[in-house]
Short mmCIF file of C-alpha atoms in Angstrom, two decimals:
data_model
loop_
_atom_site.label_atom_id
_atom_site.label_comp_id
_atom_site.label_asym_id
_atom_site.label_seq_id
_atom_site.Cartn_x
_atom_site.Cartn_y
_atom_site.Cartn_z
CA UNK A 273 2.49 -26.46 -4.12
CA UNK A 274 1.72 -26.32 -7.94
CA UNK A 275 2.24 -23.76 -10.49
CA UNK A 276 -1.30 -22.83 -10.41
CA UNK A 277 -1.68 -22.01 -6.42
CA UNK A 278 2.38 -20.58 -6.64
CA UNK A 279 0.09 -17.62 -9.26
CA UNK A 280 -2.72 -17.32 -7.27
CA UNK A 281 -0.57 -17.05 -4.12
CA UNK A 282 1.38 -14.39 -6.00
CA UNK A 283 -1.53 -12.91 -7.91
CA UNK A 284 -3.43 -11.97 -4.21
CA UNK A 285 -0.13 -10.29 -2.59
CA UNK A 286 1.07 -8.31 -5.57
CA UNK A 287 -3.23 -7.02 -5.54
CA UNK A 288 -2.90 -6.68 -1.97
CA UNK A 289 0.45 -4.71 -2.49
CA UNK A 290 -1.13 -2.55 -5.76
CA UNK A 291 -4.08 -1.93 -3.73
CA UNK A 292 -2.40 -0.13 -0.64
CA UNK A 293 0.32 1.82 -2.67
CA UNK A 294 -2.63 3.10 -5.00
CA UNK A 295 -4.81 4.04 -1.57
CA UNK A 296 -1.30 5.95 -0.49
CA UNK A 297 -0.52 7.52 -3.68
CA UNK A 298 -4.24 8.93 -3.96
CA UNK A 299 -4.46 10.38 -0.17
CA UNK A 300 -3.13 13.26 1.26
CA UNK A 301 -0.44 11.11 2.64
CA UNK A 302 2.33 11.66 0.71
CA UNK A 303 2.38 15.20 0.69
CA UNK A 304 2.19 16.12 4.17
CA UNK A 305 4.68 13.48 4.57
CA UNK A 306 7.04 15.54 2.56
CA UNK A 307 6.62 19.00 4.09
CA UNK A 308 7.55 17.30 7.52
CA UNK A 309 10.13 15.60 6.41
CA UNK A 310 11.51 18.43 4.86
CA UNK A 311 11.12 20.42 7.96
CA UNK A 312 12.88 18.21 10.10
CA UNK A 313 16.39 18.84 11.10
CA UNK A 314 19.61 17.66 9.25
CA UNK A 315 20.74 15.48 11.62
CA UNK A 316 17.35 14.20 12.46
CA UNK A 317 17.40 13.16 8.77
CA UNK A 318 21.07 11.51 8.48
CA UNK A 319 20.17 9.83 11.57
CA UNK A 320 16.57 8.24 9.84
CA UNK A 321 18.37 7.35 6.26
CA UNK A 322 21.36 5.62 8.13
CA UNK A 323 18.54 3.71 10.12
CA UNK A 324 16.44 3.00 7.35
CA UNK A 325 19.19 2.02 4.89
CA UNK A 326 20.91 -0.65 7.25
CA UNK A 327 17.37 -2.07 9.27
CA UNK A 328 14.55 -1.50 6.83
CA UNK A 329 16.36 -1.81 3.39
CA UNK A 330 14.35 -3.98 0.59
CA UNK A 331 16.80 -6.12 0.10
CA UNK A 332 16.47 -7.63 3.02
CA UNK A 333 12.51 -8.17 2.34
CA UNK A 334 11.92 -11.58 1.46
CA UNK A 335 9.30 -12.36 -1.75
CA UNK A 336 6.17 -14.10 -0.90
CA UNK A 337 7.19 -17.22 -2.77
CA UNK A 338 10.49 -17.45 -0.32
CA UNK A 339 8.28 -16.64 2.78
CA UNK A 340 5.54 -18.77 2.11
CA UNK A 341 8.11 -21.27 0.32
CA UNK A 342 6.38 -22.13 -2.83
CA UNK A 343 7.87 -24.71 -5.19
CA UNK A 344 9.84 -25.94 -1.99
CA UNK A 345 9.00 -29.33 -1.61
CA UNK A 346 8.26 -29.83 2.22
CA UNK A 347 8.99 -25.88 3.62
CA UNK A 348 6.51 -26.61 6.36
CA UNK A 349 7.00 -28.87 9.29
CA UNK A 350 7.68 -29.73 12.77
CA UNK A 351 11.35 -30.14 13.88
CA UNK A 352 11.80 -32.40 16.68
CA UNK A 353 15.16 -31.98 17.11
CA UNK A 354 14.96 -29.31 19.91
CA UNK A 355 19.27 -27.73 18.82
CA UNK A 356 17.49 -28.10 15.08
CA UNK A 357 14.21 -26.17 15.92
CA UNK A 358 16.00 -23.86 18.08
CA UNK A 359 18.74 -22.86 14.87
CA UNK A 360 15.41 -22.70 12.78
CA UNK A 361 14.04 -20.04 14.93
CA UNK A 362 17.15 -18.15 14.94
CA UNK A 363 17.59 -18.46 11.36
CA UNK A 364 14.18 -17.08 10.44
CA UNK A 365 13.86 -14.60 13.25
CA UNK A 366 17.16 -13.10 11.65
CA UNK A 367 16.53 -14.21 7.74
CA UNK A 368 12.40 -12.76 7.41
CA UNK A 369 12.65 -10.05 10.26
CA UNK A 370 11.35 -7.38 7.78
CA UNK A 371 8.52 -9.38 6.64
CA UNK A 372 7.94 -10.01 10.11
CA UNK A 373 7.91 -5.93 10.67
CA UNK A 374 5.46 -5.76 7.72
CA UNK A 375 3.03 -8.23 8.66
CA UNK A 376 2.84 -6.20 12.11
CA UNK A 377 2.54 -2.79 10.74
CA UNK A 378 -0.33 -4.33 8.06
CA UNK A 379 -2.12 -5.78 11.01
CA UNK A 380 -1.80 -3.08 12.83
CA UNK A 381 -2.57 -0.21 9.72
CA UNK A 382 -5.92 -2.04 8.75
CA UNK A 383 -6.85 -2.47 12.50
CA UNK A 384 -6.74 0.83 13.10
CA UNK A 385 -8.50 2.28 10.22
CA UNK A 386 -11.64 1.20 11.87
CA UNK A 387 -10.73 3.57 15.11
CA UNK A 388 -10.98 7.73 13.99
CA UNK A 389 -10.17 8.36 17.21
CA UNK A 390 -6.95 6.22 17.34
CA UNK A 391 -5.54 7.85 14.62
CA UNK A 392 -6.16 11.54 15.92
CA UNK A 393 -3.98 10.21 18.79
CA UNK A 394 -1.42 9.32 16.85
CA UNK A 395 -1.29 12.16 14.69
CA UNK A 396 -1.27 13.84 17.87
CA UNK A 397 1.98 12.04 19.04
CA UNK A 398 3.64 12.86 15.45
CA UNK A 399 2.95 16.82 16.12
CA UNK A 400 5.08 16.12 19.51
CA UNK A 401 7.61 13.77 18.30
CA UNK A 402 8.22 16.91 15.32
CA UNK A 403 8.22 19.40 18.21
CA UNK A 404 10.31 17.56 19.92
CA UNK A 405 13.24 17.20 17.60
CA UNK A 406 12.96 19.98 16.30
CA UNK A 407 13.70 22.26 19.74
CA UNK A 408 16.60 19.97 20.12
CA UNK A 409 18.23 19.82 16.97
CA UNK A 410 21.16 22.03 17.76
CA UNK A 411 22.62 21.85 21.04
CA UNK A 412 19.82 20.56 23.22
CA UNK A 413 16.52 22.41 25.06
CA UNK A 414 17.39 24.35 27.75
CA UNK A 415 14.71 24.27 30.58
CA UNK A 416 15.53 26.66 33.86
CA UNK A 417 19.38 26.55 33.34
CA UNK A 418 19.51 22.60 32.57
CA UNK A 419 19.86 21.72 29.01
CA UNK A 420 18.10 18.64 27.53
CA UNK A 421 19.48 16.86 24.80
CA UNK A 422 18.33 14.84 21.71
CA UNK A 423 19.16 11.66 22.90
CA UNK A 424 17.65 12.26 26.38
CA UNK A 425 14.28 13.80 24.55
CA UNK A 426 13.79 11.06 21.94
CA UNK A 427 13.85 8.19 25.25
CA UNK A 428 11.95 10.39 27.16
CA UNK A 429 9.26 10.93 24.07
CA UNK A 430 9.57 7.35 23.54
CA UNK A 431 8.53 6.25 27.26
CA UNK A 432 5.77 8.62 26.52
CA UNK A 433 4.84 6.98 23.20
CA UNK A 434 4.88 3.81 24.77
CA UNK A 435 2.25 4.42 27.78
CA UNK A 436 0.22 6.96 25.16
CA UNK A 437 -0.45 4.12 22.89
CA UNK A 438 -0.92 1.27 25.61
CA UNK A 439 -3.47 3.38 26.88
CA UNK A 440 -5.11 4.73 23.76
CA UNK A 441 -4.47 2.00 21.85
CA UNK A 442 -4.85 -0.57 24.26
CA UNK A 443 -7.62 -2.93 22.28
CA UNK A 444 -5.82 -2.15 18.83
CA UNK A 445 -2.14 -2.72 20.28
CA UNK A 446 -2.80 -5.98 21.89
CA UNK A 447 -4.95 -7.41 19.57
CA UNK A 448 -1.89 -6.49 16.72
CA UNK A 449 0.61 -8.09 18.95
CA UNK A 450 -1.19 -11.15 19.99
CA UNK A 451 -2.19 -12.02 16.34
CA UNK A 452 1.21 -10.21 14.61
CA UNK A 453 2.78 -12.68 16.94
CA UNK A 454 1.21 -15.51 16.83
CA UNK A 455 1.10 -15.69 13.47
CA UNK A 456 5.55 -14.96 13.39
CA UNK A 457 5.79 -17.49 16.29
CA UNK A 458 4.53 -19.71 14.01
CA UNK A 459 6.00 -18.63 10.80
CA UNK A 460 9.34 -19.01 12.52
CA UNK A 461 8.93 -22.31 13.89
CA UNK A 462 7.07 -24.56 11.39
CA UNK A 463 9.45 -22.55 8.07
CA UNK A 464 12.29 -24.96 6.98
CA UNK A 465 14.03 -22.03 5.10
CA UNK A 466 17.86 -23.86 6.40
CA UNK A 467 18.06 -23.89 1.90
CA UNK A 468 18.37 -20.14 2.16
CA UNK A 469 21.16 -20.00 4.63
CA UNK A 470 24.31 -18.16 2.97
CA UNK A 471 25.43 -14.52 2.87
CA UNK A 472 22.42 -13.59 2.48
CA UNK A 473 21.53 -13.53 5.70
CA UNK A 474 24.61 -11.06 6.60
CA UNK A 475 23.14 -7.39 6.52
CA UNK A 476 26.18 -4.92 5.57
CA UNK A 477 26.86 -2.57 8.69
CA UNK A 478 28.42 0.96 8.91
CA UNK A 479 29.32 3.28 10.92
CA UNK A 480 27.51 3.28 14.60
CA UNK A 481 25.61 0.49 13.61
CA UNK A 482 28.73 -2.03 13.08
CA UNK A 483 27.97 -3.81 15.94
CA UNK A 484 24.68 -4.59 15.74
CA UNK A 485 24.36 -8.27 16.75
CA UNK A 486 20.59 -8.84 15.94
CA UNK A 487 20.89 -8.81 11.85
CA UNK A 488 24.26 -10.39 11.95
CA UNK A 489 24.15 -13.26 14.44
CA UNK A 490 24.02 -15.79 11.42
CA UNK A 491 27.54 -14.42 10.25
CA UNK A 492 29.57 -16.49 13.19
CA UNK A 493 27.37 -19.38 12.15
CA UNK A 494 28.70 -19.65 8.72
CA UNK A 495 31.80 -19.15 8.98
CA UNK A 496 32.43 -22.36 11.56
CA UNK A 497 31.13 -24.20 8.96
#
């Protein structure tokens, strides 16, 4: 890939970027994003920065010219070597797993902007999920004498979720899947990024989330060799 299509490449995701920050910025969005986030519950909130800080943290986003592996000189190809192919797959699933998340959530976002009534179902869900957390904050819900807690809410509201959007969803979730997956099956299979494996696969842990196995599961890798 020349210099030329390494710009344009570059040039059309950093518009793509510019254009759905500006859309955000200039809705409604943002605010009412705030007021429930600053209704929400202190440990609700400790519990969503710790998660968002370890799983979705930027560093950990790959640019497009890494992804798409522009200047590289072969980073496309089939591996034949099935113990090669099968490391690849790891490597990627493990080394682009928040581009993977983003490509999912895009597909999904500008699917579902077409569907008015999809998105008063979610913001429908959002209400509950707030309701939820918020009753059970403290020390639980207490329902005729038996007391509910956070944990068992949130799986219970997350079951919930789950069939609510199969159901209501159902065209817009599969269709997101099938092509959010396809298009990381692929990704992840035909991307020679074995250049890029170092530390920087190893995603810092604390706390609770020390053994996590998923974002770390290069770590063992490089230290045998």
């Amino acid at each position: 890939m020349n210099d030329t299509q390494e710009q344009t490449a570059s040039a059309i995701f950093g518009s793509l970027g510019s254009k759905i920050q500006s859309k955000w910025a200039s809705s409604s969005g943002p605010t009412h994003v705030s007021k429930i986030t600053s209704s929400l519950p202190d440990s609700v909130k400790t519990r969503a920065s710790s998660l968002t800080s370890t799983y979705f943290n930027m560093r950990y986003f790959r640019s497009p010219k890494v992804y798409l592996g522009m200047g590289e000189d072969k980073p496309f190809y089939v591996e034949t070597n099935v113990g090669l192919a099968v490391d690849r797959l790891k490597h990627n699933m493990t080394y682009f797993y928040l581009n993977y998340i983003f490509l999912t959530f895009l597909l999904f976002a500008l699917t579902l902007m077409i569907s008015p009534s999809s998105l008063i179902s979610i913001a429908v869900l959002g209400l509950a999920w707030f309701y939820v957390l918020k009753i059970t904050a403290d020390d639980g819900y207490s329902i005729g004498g038996i007391v509910i807690s956070q944990k068992v809410a949130t799986g219970v509201m997350s079951i919930i979720t789950v069939l609510c959007l199969i159901y209501v969803l159902s065209s817009i979730f599969w269709w997101t899947l099938c092509t959010s997956g396809f298009c990381i099956f692929g990704h992840s299979v035909f991307r020679d990024a074995s250049m890029h494996k170092d530390e920087a696969d190893h995603v810092e842990m604390s706390g609770d989330l020390e053994e996590a196995p998923f974002l770390n599961a290069m770590e063992d890798e490089s230290n045998v060799v």
